[in-house]
C-alpha cells in the first residue's frame, strides 16, 4: 500500500504561541542593561534587529530604549528633539512623548534650547548637572528650565528631582522647586561636588570661593535657623519622602583651617586634633534633621554632606535624638582628566543620612535605618 503523498496528507495549521508583552519587555530591558554596563549609555545596536521584526516589537523596543535618556552633547539633544518633532509620520513608527520617563543632562545642554522640554510631558525622573553654572547664573538658568517644564504639564508627574553641582542651595531655590513640582517624593540637591579635593591647594581654595558650601555662620547663625528656613520653603511638598541637602553644617572656617594645615608640620597632617568639633558637627546634623522632620510630615530620610562620615557620633545623644511632640493643630500633611574621577569618588563618600521615625506624636532620628 502506498504511503500518502505530501499533497494527500491533511494540513493542520496551529497558531504560533504568542509571547506575553511583559516578557518581551523584560528581555529588552536586560539586553539594554547589559549593553550599558560597559558603555555610559545603552547601545541601540543591541536591540536594533528587534525594531525591524514587527510594529509591536518596534514599539516595545523603542519604549525600553527611550525610557531613560542621558544627553551627552547638544547633538544628542537635537537628535532627541527631531524624533519628537515629527508629526506627519505614521504614529505606529514614531516614538510617543510618553516613552520618555527619565532624563539626565547638564544645564548647558538643556539651556541650548529649553523650549524643547515642552515636548517631554511624561517625565517622572529628572537629573540636571550645574557644574558649568556660577553663583550669578544659577537662578536664571534654573528658572528658565523649570518654566519650560511647567509648560510641559509634568508638574504633577515628576516624583524625583536631582540637581547636582549647584553653586548654592538657598530658600529661593527651594521655594521655586516646591512651587513647580508639588508631587515630588525624592529631592536631591548638592553643592559639595564642586569642591576640588583631588587637585592642588590653590584649586581647592578657588573652588571654595565659587560655592556656598557651608552657610553657617555667614548666612545662618544657628543650624536651627537654617533647618527651619529650608523646611518652611519645602513645606508645600507634602509627599516628600527622601531629601538630600548637599551642604556642610560645619562652620565655613573649617575648610580654610584645613588649608592652613598645609603650612604646618607634615608629620601631624591627617591627624584629628579636635574631637569636640567632630561631635559638634555630628550633633548639628541630627538637630537640623529633627527640625526638618517636624515640619515635613512625610519625610523618612534626610541626607547631608559631611567631613565626618563614618566617624563615631556624639556620646550624649547616643546616635538617637528625640524631638519635641508634634503639634496636633498643625494643618500640614505629611589639570583634570583622572582628577575629575578621583574627586567624584572623594565627594561620593562625604555624605551622611539621618533616618526618621514617628511614634506617639514624637519625631526620632538616628544614623541607621529604623
CSV table of C-alpha atoms in Angstrom, one decimal:
chain,number,residue,atom,x,y,z
A,1,UNK,CA,0.0,0.0,0.0
A,2,UNK,CA,1.3,3.4,-1.0
A,3,UNK,CA,2.1,5.8,1.7
A,4,UNK,CA,0.1,9.1,1.4
A,5,UNK,CA,1.9,11.7,-0.6
A,6,UNK,CA,2.7,15.1,0.8
A,7,UNK,CA,-0.2,16.6,-1.0
A,8,UNK,CA,-2.7,14.0,0.3
A,9,UNK,CA,-1.7,14.5,3.9
A,10,UNK,CA,-4.1,16.6,5.9
A,11,UNK,CA,-2.7,20.1,6.6
A,12,UNK,CA,-3.1,21.3,10.1
A,13,UNK,CA,-2.1,24.8,11.0
A,14,UNK,CA,-1.7,25.6,14.6
A,15,UNK,CA,-1.3,29.2,15.7
A,16,UNK,CA,2.2,30.0,16.9
A,17,UNK,CA,2.2,30.7,20.7
A,18,UNK,CA,2.1,34.4,21.5
A,19,UNK,CA,4.8,35.6,23.9
A,20,UNK,CA,3.4,38.0,26.5
A,21,UNK,CA,4.4,41.6,26.1
A,22,UNK,CA,5.7,41.7,29.7
A,23,UNK,CA,8.2,39.0,28.9
A,24,UNK,CA,9.4,40.8,25.8
A,25,UNK,CA,9.7,44.0,27.8
A,26,UNK,CA,11.9,42.3,30.4
A,27,UNK,CA,14.1,40.7,27.8
A,28,UNK,CA,14.8,44.0,26.1
A,29,UNK,CA,15.3,45.6,29.5
A,30,UNK,CA,18.0,43.1,30.3
A,31,UNK,CA,19.6,43.5,26.8
A,32,UNK,CA,19.9,47.3,27.3
A,33,UNK,CA,21.1,46.9,30.8
A,34,UNK,CA,23.9,44.5,29.7
A,35,UNK,CA,25.0,46.9,26.9
A,36,UNK,CA,25.0,49.9,29.2
A,37,UNK,CA,27.2,48.0,31.8
A,38,UNK,CA,30.2,48.6,29.6
A,39,UNK,CA,29.0,51.8,27.9
A,40,UNK,CA,27.8,55.0,29.6
A,41,UNK,CA,24.6,54.9,27.6
A,42,UNK,CA,22.6,51.9,26.3
A,43,UNK,CA,23.7,50.7,22.8
A,44,UNK,CA,20.8,50.8,20.4
A,45,UNK,CA,22.6,48.2,18.3
A,46,UNK,CA,21.8,45.6,20.9
A,47,UNK,CA,18.0,45.9,20.1
A,48,UNK,CA,18.1,47.3,16.5
A,49,UNK,CA,17.1,43.9,15.0
A,50,UNK,CA,14.1,43.7,17.3
A,51,UNK,CA,12.8,47.1,16.0
A,52,UNK,CA,12.7,45.6,12.5
A,53,UNK,CA,10.7,42.5,13.4
A,54,UNK,CA,7.2,43.9,13.6
A,55,UNK,CA,5.3,47.0,14.6
A,56,UNK,CA,4.6,45.7,18.1
A,57,UNK,CA,8.2,44.7,18.7
A,58,UNK,CA,9.3,48.1,17.5
A,59,UNK,CA,7.0,49.9,19.9
A,60,UNK,CA,8.2,47.8,22.8
A,61,UNK,CA,11.9,48.2,21.9
A,62,UNK,CA,11.6,52.0,21.5
A,63,UNK,CA,9.7,52.3,24.7
A,64,UNK,CA,12.5,50.5,26.6
A,65,UNK,CA,15.3,52.4,24.8
A,66,UNK,CA,13.8,55.8,25.4
A,67,UNK,CA,12.6,55.1,29.0
A,68,UNK,CA,15.8,56.7,30.4
A,69,UNK,CA,17.6,59.3,28.2
A,70,UNK,CA,21.1,60.6,29.0
A,71,UNK,CA,22.2,63.6,26.9
A,72,UNK,CA,25.9,63.8,26.5
A,73,UNK,CA,26.1,66.6,23.9
A,74,UNK,CA,23.9,69.2,22.2
A,75,UNK,CA,23.8,66.9,19.2
A,76,UNK,CA,22.1,64.3,21.3
A,77,UNK,CA,19.6,66.9,22.5
A,78,UNK,CA,19.0,67.9,18.9
A,79,UNK,CA,18.5,64.3,17.8
A,80,UNK,CA,16.0,63.6,20.5
A,81,UNK,CA,14.0,66.7,19.6
A,82,UNK,CA,14.0,65.7,15.9
A,83,UNK,CA,12.2,62.4,16.9
A,84,UNK,CA,9.6,64.3,18.9
A,85,UNK,CA,9.1,66.9,16.2
A,86,UNK,CA,8.0,64.6,13.5
A,87,UNK,CA,4.2,65.0,13.4
A,88,UNK,CA,3.4,63.9,9.9
A,89,UNK,CA,4.8,60.3,10.1
A,90,UNK,CA,2.7,57.3,11.0
A,91,UNK,CA,2.2,57.2,14.7
A,92,UNK,CA,2.9,53.5,14.8
A,93,UNK,CA,6.6,54.2,13.9
A,94,UNK,CA,7.1,57.5,15.8
A,95,UNK,CA,8.2,57.4,19.4
A,96,UNK,CA,5.5,58.7,21.6
A,97,UNK,CA,6.2,61.6,24.0
A,98,UNK,CA,5.0,59.2,26.8
A,99,UNK,CA,8.0,57.0,26.3
A,100,UNK,CA,10.4,59.4,27.9
A,101,UNK,CA,10.2,58.8,31.7
A,102,UNK,CA,13.7,59.8,32.9
A,103,UNK,CA,16.1,62.5,31.6
A,104,UNK,CA,19.7,63.2,32.7
A,105,UNK,CA,21.7,66.1,31.2
A,106,UNK,CA,23.8,69.1,32.1
A,107,UNK,CA,22.3,72.6,32.4
A,108,UNK,CA,24.4,73.8,29.5
A,109,UNK,CA,22.9,71.2,27.1
A,110,UNK,CA,19.3,71.8,28.2
A,111,UNK,CA,19.7,75.6,28.1
A,112,UNK,CA,20.8,75.5,24.5
A,113,UNK,CA,17.1,75.3,23.6
A,114,UNK,CA,15.0,74.9,26.8
A,115,UNK,CA,11.6,75.2,24.9
A,116,UNK,CA,12.2,71.6,23.7
A,117,UNK,CA,11.4,70.5,27.3
A,118,UNK,CA,7.8,71.3,26.5
A,119,UNK,CA,7.6,68.0,24.5
A,120,UNK,CA,8.7,65.8,27.4
A,121,UNK,CA,5.3,65.7,29.0
A,122,UNK,CA,5.6,62.4,30.9
A,123,UNK,CA,8.8,62.8,32.8
A,124,UNK,CA,8.9,61.1,36.3
A,125,UNK,CA,12.6,61.5,37.0
A,126,UNK,CA,14.9,64.4,36.1
A,127,UNK,CA,18.6,64.9,36.8
A,128,UNK,CA,20.5,68.1,35.9
A,129,UNK,CA,24.2,68.9,36.4
A,130,UNK,CA,25.0,72.5,37.1
A,131,UNK,CA,28.8,72.2,37.1
A,132,UNK,CA,29.1,74.9,34.4
A,133,UNK,CA,27.0,77.5,36.1
A,134,UNK,CA,28.1,80.1,38.6
A,135,UNK,CA,26.7,82.0,41.5
A,136,UNK,CA,25.3,84.7,39.2
A,137,UNK,CA,23.9,82.4,36.5
A,138,UNK,CA,22.3,79.6,38.7
A,139,UNK,CA,18.9,81.1,39.4
A,140,UNK,CA,18.2,82.5,35.9
A,141,UNK,CA,19.2,79.1,34.4
A,142,UNK,CA,17.0,77.1,36.8
A,143,UNK,CA,14.1,79.5,36.4
A,144,UNK,CA,14.2,79.2,32.6
A,145,UNK,CA,14.3,75.4,32.8
A,146,UNK,CA,11.6,75.0,35.3
A,147,UNK,CA,9.3,77.4,33.5
A,148,UNK,CA,9.5,75.2,30.4
A,149,UNK,CA,9.0,72.1,32.4
A,150,UNK,CA,5.8,73.6,33.9
A,151,UNK,CA,4.6,74.3,30.4
A,152,UNK,CA,5.1,70.6,29.6
A,153,UNK,CA,2.5,69.8,32.2
A,154,UNK,CA,4.7,67.5,34.2
A,155,UNK,CA,4.4,69.4,37.5
A,156,UNK,CA,2.0,66.7,38.8
A,157,UNK,CA,4.0,63.8,37.3
A,158,UNK,CA,7.6,64.4,38.3
A,159,UNK,CA,8.4,62.5,41.5
A,160,UNK,CA,12.2,62.5,41.6
A,161,UNK,CA,14.4,65.6,41.0
A,162,UNK,CA,18.3,65.7,41.2
A,163,UNK,CA,20.2,69.0,40.9
A,164,UNK,CA,23.9,68.4,41.4
A,165,UNK,CA,27.0,70.6,41.3
A,166,UNK,CA,24.9,73.6,42.4
A,167,UNK,CA,26.8,76.8,43.3
A,168,UNK,CA,24.4,77.3,46.2
A,169,UNK,CA,21.3,75.9,47.9
A,170,UNK,CA,19.1,78.7,49.3
A,171,UNK,CA,15.5,79.4,50.1
A,172,UNK,CA,14.8,81.0,46.7
A,173,UNK,CA,15.8,77.7,45.0
A,174,UNK,CA,13.7,75.6,47.4
A,175,UNK,CA,10.6,77.7,47.0
A,176,UNK,CA,10.9,77.6,43.2
A,177,UNK,CA,11.2,73.8,43.3
A,178,UNK,CA,8.3,73.4,45.8
A,179,UNK,CA,6.0,75.6,43.6
A,180,UNK,CA,6.9,73.9,40.4
A,181,UNK,CA,6.7,70.2,41.4
A,182,UNK,CA,4.3,69.7,44.3
A,183,UNK,CA,4.3,65.9,43.9
A,184,UNK,CA,8.0,65.3,44.5
A,185,UNK,CA,8.9,62.3,46.6
A,186,UNK,CA,12.7,62.3,46.2
A,187,UNK,CA,14.7,65.6,46.1
A,188,UNK,CA,18.5,65.5,45.8
A,189,UNK,CA,20.3,68.9,45.9
A,190,UNK,CA,24.1,69.2,46.3
A,191,UNK,CA,26.9,71.7,46.1
A,192,UNK,CA,29.9,69.9,47.6
A,193,UNK,CA,30.8,68.0,44.4
A,194,UNK,CA,32.1,71.3,43.1
A,195,UNK,CA,34.9,71.4,45.6
A,196,UNK,CA,38.2,70.3,44.1
A,197,UNK,CA,39.7,67.9,46.6
A,198,UNK,CA,41.8,65.9,44.2
A,199,UNK,CA,44.0,68.7,42.9
A,200,UNK,CA,46.4,71.3,44.5
A,201,UNK,CA,45.6,73.6,47.4
A,202,UNK,CA,45.2,76.6,45.0
A,203,UNK,CA,42.5,74.8,43.0
A,204,UNK,CA,40.8,73.7,46.2
A,205,UNK,CA,40.8,77.3,47.5
A,206,UNK,CA,39.5,78.6,44.2
A,207,UNK,CA,36.6,76.1,44.2
A,208,UNK,CA,35.7,77.3,47.8
A,209,UNK,CA,35.2,80.8,46.6
A,210,UNK,CA,32.8,79.7,43.8
A,211,UNK,CA,30.5,77.7,46.0
A,212,UNK,CA,28.3,78.4,49.1
A,213,UNK,CA,29.3,75.1,50.7
A,214,UNK,CA,28.8,76.0,54.4
A,215,UNK,CA,26.0,78.5,55.1
A,216,UNK,CA,26.9,78.6,58.8
A,217,UNK,CA,27.6,81.1,60.2
A,218,UNK,CA,27.6,83.7,57.4
A,219,UNK,CA,24.1,83.0,56.1
A,220,UNK,CA,22.6,81.4,59.2
A,221,UNK,CA,24.0,81.9,62.7
A,222,UNK,CA,22.5,78.7,64.1
A,223,UNK,CA,21.8,75.4,62.5
A,224,UNK,CA,18.2,75.5,63.7
A,225,UNK,CA,17.7,78.7,61.8
A,226,UNK,CA,18.9,77.1,58.6
A,227,UNK,CA,16.8,74.0,59.1
A,228,UNK,CA,13.7,76.0,59.8
A,229,UNK,CA,14.1,78.3,56.8
A,230,UNK,CA,14.7,75.3,54.5
A,231,UNK,CA,11.8,73.3,55.9
A,232,UNK,CA,9.3,76.2,55.6
A,233,UNK,CA,10.4,76.6,51.9
A,234,UNK,CA,9.8,72.9,51.2
A,235,UNK,CA,6.5,72.7,53.2
A,236,UNK,CA,4.3,72.6,50.1
A,237,UNK,CA,5.9,69.2,49.2
A,238,UNK,CA,3.5,67.1,51.2
A,239,UNK,CA,4.7,63.9,49.5
A,240,UNK,CA,8.4,64.4,50.0
A,241,UNK,CA,9.9,61.2,51.5
A,242,UNK,CA,13.6,61.4,50.9
A,243,UNK,CA,15.6,64.7,51.0
A,244,UNK,CA,19.3,65.3,50.5
A,245,UNK,CA,20.9,68.7,51.0
A,246,UNK,CA,24.5,68.6,49.9
A,247,UNK,CA,25.9,71.3,52.1
A,248,UNK,CA,28.2,71.2,55.1
A,249,UNK,CA,26.7,72.0,58.5
A,250,UNK,CA,30.2,72.7,59.9
A,251,UNK,CA,31.4,76.3,60.2
A,252,UNK,CA,32.7,77.9,57.0
A,253,UNK,CA,36.1,78.4,58.5
A,254,UNK,CA,36.6,74.6,58.9
A,255,UNK,CA,37.7,74.2,55.3
A,256,UNK,CA,40.0,77.2,55.5
A,257,UNK,CA,41.6,75.8,58.6
A,258,UNK,CA,42.1,72.6,56.7
A,259,UNK,CA,44.1,74.6,54.1
A,260,UNK,CA,46.2,76.2,56.8
A,261,UNK,CA,47.3,72.6,57.8
A,262,UNK,CA,49.4,72.5,54.6
A,263,UNK,CA,51.8,75.0,56.1
A,264,UNK,CA,52.2,73.1,59.4
A,265,UNK,CA,54.1,70.1,60.5
A,266,UNK,CA,53.9,67.3,57.8
A,267,UNK,CA,54.1,64.6,60.5
A,268,UNK,CA,50.9,65.8,62.1
A,269,UNK,CA,48.9,66.2,58.8
A,270,UNK,CA,45.9,63.9,58.7
A,271,UNK,CA,45.5,63.6,62.4
A,272,UNK,CA,42.3,64.6,64.2
A,273,UNK,CA,43.2,67.4,66.6
A,274,UNK,CA,39.7,68.5,67.7
A,275,UNK,CA,37.3,65.7,68.5
A,276,UNK,CA,35.0,68.3,70.1
A,277,UNK,CA,34.4,69.9,66.8
A,278,UNK,CA,33.6,66.5,65.3
A,279,UNK,CA,30.9,65.9,67.9
A,280,UNK,CA,29.5,69.4,67.4
A,281,UNK,CA,29.0,68.8,63.7
A,282,UNK,CA,27.5,65.4,64.1
A,283,UNK,CA,25.1,66.8,66.7
A,284,UNK,CA,24.2,69.7,64.3
A,285,UNK,CA,23.2,67.1,61.6
A,286,UNK,CA,20.8,65.4,64.0
A,287,UNK,CA,19.3,68.7,65.2
A,288,UNK,CA,18.8,70.0,61.7
A,289,UNK,CA,17.1,66.8,60.7
A,290,UNK,CA,14.8,66.9,63.7
A,291,UNK,CA,13.6,70.4,62.8
A,292,UNK,CA,13.0,69.5,59.1
A,293,UNK,CA,11.2,66.2,60.0
A,294,UNK,CA,8.8,68.1,62.4
A,295,UNK,CA,7.7,70.4,59.5
A,296,UNK,CA,7.7,67.9,56.6
A,297,UNK,CA,5.3,65.2,57.8
A,298,UNK,CA,6.1,62.6,55.1
A,299,UNK,CA,9.9,62.7,55.3
A,300,UNK,CA,11.6,59.4,56.1
A,301,UNK,CA,15.3,60.2,55.5
A,302,UNK,CA,17.4,63.4,55.3
A,303,UNK,CA,20.9,63.5,53.9
A,304,UNK,CA,23.8,66.0,54.3
A,305,UNK,CA,27.3,66.4,53.1
A,306,UNK,CA,29.8,65.8,55.9
A,307,UNK,CA,33.5,65.6,56.6
A,308,UNK,CA,32.9,63.2,59.4
A,309,UNK,CA,31.1,60.3,57.7
A,310,UNK,CA,31.8,57.0,59.3
A,311,UNK,CA,33.3,58.6,62.4
A,312,UNK,CA,31.8,58.0,65.9
A,313,UNK,CA,29.0,60.4,66.7
A,314,UNK,CA,28.3,62.4,69.9
A,315,UNK,CA,28.2,60.4,73.1
A,316,UNK,CA,25.3,62.1,74.8
A,317,UNK,CA,22.6,61.6,72.1
A,318,UNK,CA,23.9,58.1,71.5
A,319,UNK,CA,23.1,58.4,67.8
A,320,UNK,CA,19.4,58.7,68.6
A,321,UNK,CA,17.7,62.1,69.1
A,322,UNK,CA,14.1,62.6,70.2
A,323,UNK,CA,12.3,65.7,69.1
A,324,UNK,CA,9.5,67.7,70.7
A,325,UNK,CA,5.9,66.5,70.4
A,326,UNK,CA,4.4,67.4,67.1
A,327,UNK,CA,1.7,70.0,67.5
A,328,UNK,CA,-1.7,68.4,66.7
A,329,UNK,CA,-3.1,71.7,65.3
A,330,UNK,CA,-0.5,71.7,62.5
A,331,UNK,CA,-2.6,71.6,59.4
A,332,UNK,CA,0.1,70.4,57.0
A,333,UNK,CA,0.4,66.7,56.0
A,334,UNK,CA,2.5,64.9,55.6
A,335,UNK,CA,44.5,69.5,35.2
A,336,UNK,CA,41.7,67.4,35.2
A,337,UNK,CA,41.3,64.0,33.5
A,338,UNK,CA,41.7,61.4,36.2
A,339,UNK,CA,41.4,64.1,38.9
A,340,UNK,CA,37.8,64.6,38.0
A,341,UNK,CA,37.0,60.9,38.6
A,342,UNK,CA,39.1,60.9,41.8
A,343,UNK,CA,37.3,64.0,43.0
A,344,UNK,CA,33.9,62.4,42.4
A,345,UNK,CA,34.9,59.4,44.4
A,346,UNK,CA,36.0,61.5,47.3
A,347,UNK,CA,32.8,63.6,47.4
A,348,UNK,CA,30.7,60.5,46.9
A,349,UNK,CA,31.9,59.2,50.4
A,350,UNK,CA,31.3,62.6,52.1
A,351,UNK,CA,27.6,62.0,52.8
A,352,UNK,CA,25.6,61.1,55.8
A,353,UNK,CA,22.0,60.0,56.1
A,354,UNK,CA,19.6,60.6,59.0
A,355,UNK,CA,16.6,58.3,59.3
A,356,UNK,CA,13.3,59.5,60.8
A,357,UNK,CA,10.8,57.6,62.9
A,358,UNK,CA,7.4,59.0,64.1
A,359,UNK,CA,6.0,57.4,67.3
A,360,UNK,CA,3.4,58.6,69.8
A,361,UNK,CA,3.4,62.1,68.4
A,362,UNK,CA,7.2,62.5,68.6
A,363,UNK,CA,9.9,62.5,65.9
A,364,UNK,CA,13.0,60.5,66.5
A,365,UNK,CA,16.2,60.4,64.3
A,366,UNK,CA,19.3,58.3,64.1
A,367,UNK,CA,22.0,57.4,61.7
A,368,UNK,CA,20.8,53.9,60.9
A,369,UNK,CA,17.5,52.8,59.4
A,370,UNK,CA,14.8,52.1,61.9
